């Protein structure tokens, strides 16, 4: 109940201050009571956000006179957070000439005291630099400097401000508050501020409000114990972050020998900084290249692309998306060269050279992550990364940074196959044969994506570059001469195919691995129809493994793949008629031959019920007839195949009376309906295959069309 | 017992949980003892090779030079010997120029950076003042592709001392490089120094490296010598002092004992130089100036087998971490101490070669 009383009391007090227009100072009992309530409540519980806003307006307007306003301001101790609306109100009043300078100073002191508890600091950061106009007001200067010291961000540091402060310093002498503000500027831009900040000085802003601050903290802590401690946590975090930022900017390693974050910060260029102070000031006034750090957004960048002064270390591009934009926009060979040199040595240092312990893993992972983001952004691999990758894969244990490595591999450039095989594929093969099925799947997926990268991006880039030898088709130039790009792709397909064959044998047709194998085959089967690459490659005989699984995914997707191969071959055959590329035609002929074998096999088993009595010697199912049971011929037919048997049963249950379901063999008569049923169960590939292949259906469809 | 040994095809757990794949990071260099990553050449030059203007290579051994010549040359390299250097490799320096005017400017810049760092209290000894100087170091440019070697000196007073001492000595160099390493379109903007030698405190070295990295957009990383490189060095240089009369330092090999063996950290294997030379002479063809990979492996395995026959310890199962000959002492983490003035060039050339190999990865 007492809390209610207090709430009421404080509400009354606030209302009194807000409503009252003119009030007597002397002997005004109501006034002194209201003030007393306010002080007592604020020092014990703090004041709610709404009340703070209301009182802030009253106090800042100064309509009750300086003394009362100051007392009110001192009472603005936030219960939880200091509302940003109150910040806006106070800054607006400071900027107007309504309140006296005493109240202005008091408001500034308030903002400094509650700075850590302001709920949205963005408002303060946006408005804060308005106060810079009052920097010459001798009463306000120390407080303004202190507040600006707290809220200065990197983009706030501007040349004219530095000059103003330096001017002021010559006028007033070395005041600690000016040095304090300059020190934070120097932290961000050491090249703009040439004065030496004494290292012994730690407290630039001696405060008179220590007691006030401690009350605020006590109130906050008291409230926190009641509620959650999230604010405290975030405060600690922000302090930590600020400390980290400071040390990082100064270039001091946090601990004595700890390794620094290897990606540099965006600094302005340092190559021409020897000019004396006075001439530098003059130079500042002239039209000059804009240092990259001062470009806030992409619009500014695009408005002055020719005036941009690059940062001193191009490695900072991994940190700054804007610099990445600029790099890909200008594609300046010097810029990319600087970046490549840096990247090569950095990665070399991080991955290959130093004695890496698990404690550095987060750091290395973050670099790799940034690198991958960058390559995703520019949509191309970086030759320097490939070089490091080539070496690292040789000593890789297959465990560290696995995801990152696979993602980097998928962005690999196009190389002659022997080079690719030796440096990338061979290490992966070694890893493949001795790891679990999950890593096998990852490797297959990675290589599928590599193939996609080749056929979608790299081949086209190669064709643009040669034979016209156009130089700038990519941001990062590689210096590999002309070679046969198609043979690399073909080599890769063959390699993955063999790998899959071995993998499926090792893992006993593991379903997951089968899925990835089939995904790869699906990709290969559409190389010409979808990616316009005159290349056909039929997987080796292991593809029939997919047909023999007990999972409907295998046979169904195989039918789909064969369908697409057929389309691919037909289209290629038609398009090849005019041209005379003998090699491709020969390969096509071979492929069509082996494709026909698979098609015949599938038809014989699924449809014609003569899986083993077809009489073809080149069939996948060519066994000695004496070993076979005569009734086994339809064992792999559409309705008896182990993968489709559940569907047959389901079909029978749906169509037959419950007490007399019958044998699945009976479906033979209604195969068309069963195919419809399968289509309904999302296995449409089988129907497509049959209608495309079996003469009866093909003829009927052609006559219809 | 039974649960532990599951057949690998059935265990679907990723190897992160199992013991199948042990992280090799701690012993990164062991699995490929004689092939680190990529290739090492089939053979390496032991001593100096001077290229003549015709582009034909005439091999001259240091010892066959006239006495006065070699004395004059070795005088220049007095500064290199009997100091412990840290060896770094660098990526090409952007917009670096070795003209006197620019070097003077760099001196000023580095000085101010040094002052700023000491005011920040980065050094243990406070208030050391110093002045940085850059100058071209003569005598290290041996081939037309070599850049002008640059010496960096920071001289100053320590709090205790009254006289100026060299707080930091560093040399940027590339010795007897065989071809232009940078592509022609960017050649004018970069300067490639493969090797940086620094002798100073760690804090000061950090200042120099940070400064170089910030001003010339390069990356300075310590040169790490994997066992295979150390094996090459010991192979090549054990016999190099054959004909000099100097007092020979014994040949020393330090092996790091694997962490599984508790109680012992390293094995130091010291052999008298003369004994080593006998082995060396019987392996190396003295007419040839090149030392082949086969000779290198034979030489090292000879020494290791001898140790095995005496103590039954297989040294080839351990990692070589430091080697010492009469020429120099080299540690895995890039520490170098040169003893012989005549061989400064040979050693620097070899370091250059290693760094360039690193630079041209494939």
Tab-separated table of N, CA, C and O in Angstrom, chain B residues 24 27 68 71 90 97 107 136 180 201 203 206 246 271 274 277 344 354 362:
chain	number	residue	atom	x	y	z
B	24	UNK	N	45.572	-32.443	-36.097
B	24	UNK	CA	47.018	-32.502	-36.280
B	24	UNK	C	47.649	-31.145	-36.142
B	24	UNK	O	48.811	-30.951	-36.435
B	27	UNK	N	50.852	-30.631	-34.400
B	27	UNK	CA	52.056	-31.169	-35.035
B	27	UNK	C	51.905	-31.049	-36.538
B	27	UNK	O	52.037	-32.024	-37.262
B	68	UNK	N	91.800	-10.691	-50.305
B	68	UNK	CA	91.468	-9.287	-50.022
B	68	UNK	C	89.999	-9.001	-50.314
B	68	UNK	O	89.326	-8.312	-49.570
B	71	UNK	N	87.790	-10.356	-47.634
B	71	UNK	CA	87.934	-9.595	-46.386
B	71	UNK	C	87.151	-8.296	-46.470
B	71	UNK	O	86.392	-7.948	-45.585
B	90	UNK	N	57.683	-10.465	-45.873
B	90	UNK	CA	56.780	-9.341	-46.132
B	90	UNK	C	56.053	-9.545	-47.457
B	90	UNK	O	56.593	-10.142	-48.380
B	97	UNK	N	59.603	3.752	-51.648
B	97	UNK	CA	60.674	4.139	-52.555
B	97	UNK	C	61.956	4.260	-51.758
B	97	UNK	O	61.940	4.650	-50.594
B	107	UNK	N	62.020	8.281	-42.084
B	107	UNK	CA	62.685	8.399	-40.789
B	107	UNK	C	61.911	9.297	-39.850
B	107	UNK	O	61.650	8.954	-38.694
B	136	UNK	N	70.132	3.323	-47.234
B	136	UNK	CA	70.373	2.198	-48.129
B	136	UNK	C	71.601	1.448	-47.640
B	136	UNK	O	72.616	2.048	-47.316
B	180	UNK	N	62.097	-11.217	-61.793
B	180	UNK	CA	61.155	-10.221	-61.303
B	180	UNK	C	59.935	-10.955	-60.743
B	180	UNK	O	59.356	-11.807	-61.401
B	201	UNK	N	63.689	-5.041	-29.042
B	201	UNK	CA	62.756	-5.629	-28.084
B	201	UNK	C	61.457	-5.945	-28.804
B	201	UNK	O	61.185	-5.441	-29.891
B	203	UNK	N	58.409	-5.090	-28.025
B	203	UNK	CA	57.503	-3.955	-28.141
B	203	UNK	C	57.914	-3.033	-29.283
B	203	UNK	O	57.082	-2.598	-30.083
B	206	UNK	N	57.173	-4.551	-32.581
B	206	UNK	CA	55.750	-4.396	-32.891
B	206	UNK	C	55.454	-3.021	-33.469
B	206	UNK	O	54.667	-2.890	-34.402
B	246	UNK	N	88.902	-21.094	-39.297
B	246	UNK	CA	88.281	-20.583	-38.074
B	246	UNK	C	87.976	-21.719	-37.124
B	246	UNK	O	87.780	-22.863	-37.515
B	271	UNK	N	77.261	-32.543	-32.452
B	271	UNK	CA	78.308	-33.342	-33.097
B	271	UNK	C	79.486	-32.419	-33.388
B	271	UNK	O	79.293	-31.269	-33.774
B	274	UNK	N	84.159	-31.508	-37.257
B	274	UNK	CA	85.024	-32.329	-38.103
B	274	UNK	C	84.373	-33.661	-38.429
B	274	UNK	O	84.380	-34.106	-39.581
B	277	UNK	N	81.720	-33.204	-40.867
B	277	UNK	CA	82.259	-32.910	-42.199
B	277	UNK	C	82.635	-34.195	-42.924
B	277	UNK	O	82.439	-34.307	-44.138
B	344	UNK	N	77.273	-14.492	-44.811
B	344	UNK	CA	76.065	-13.684	-44.641
B	344	UNK	C	75.214	-13.715	-45.909
B	344	UNK	O	74.004	-13.942	-45.873
B	354	UNK	N	63.531	-18.906	-49.672
B	354	UNK	CA	62.403	-19.504	-48.955
B	354	UNK	C	61.204	-18.571	-48.952
B	354	UNK	O	60.063	-18.989	-49.160
B	362	UNK	N	52.138	-21.285	-56.201
B	362	UNK	CA	52.052	-22.423	-57.117
B	362	UNK	C	53.001	-22.225	-58.278
B	362	UNK	O	53.067	-21.146	-58.815
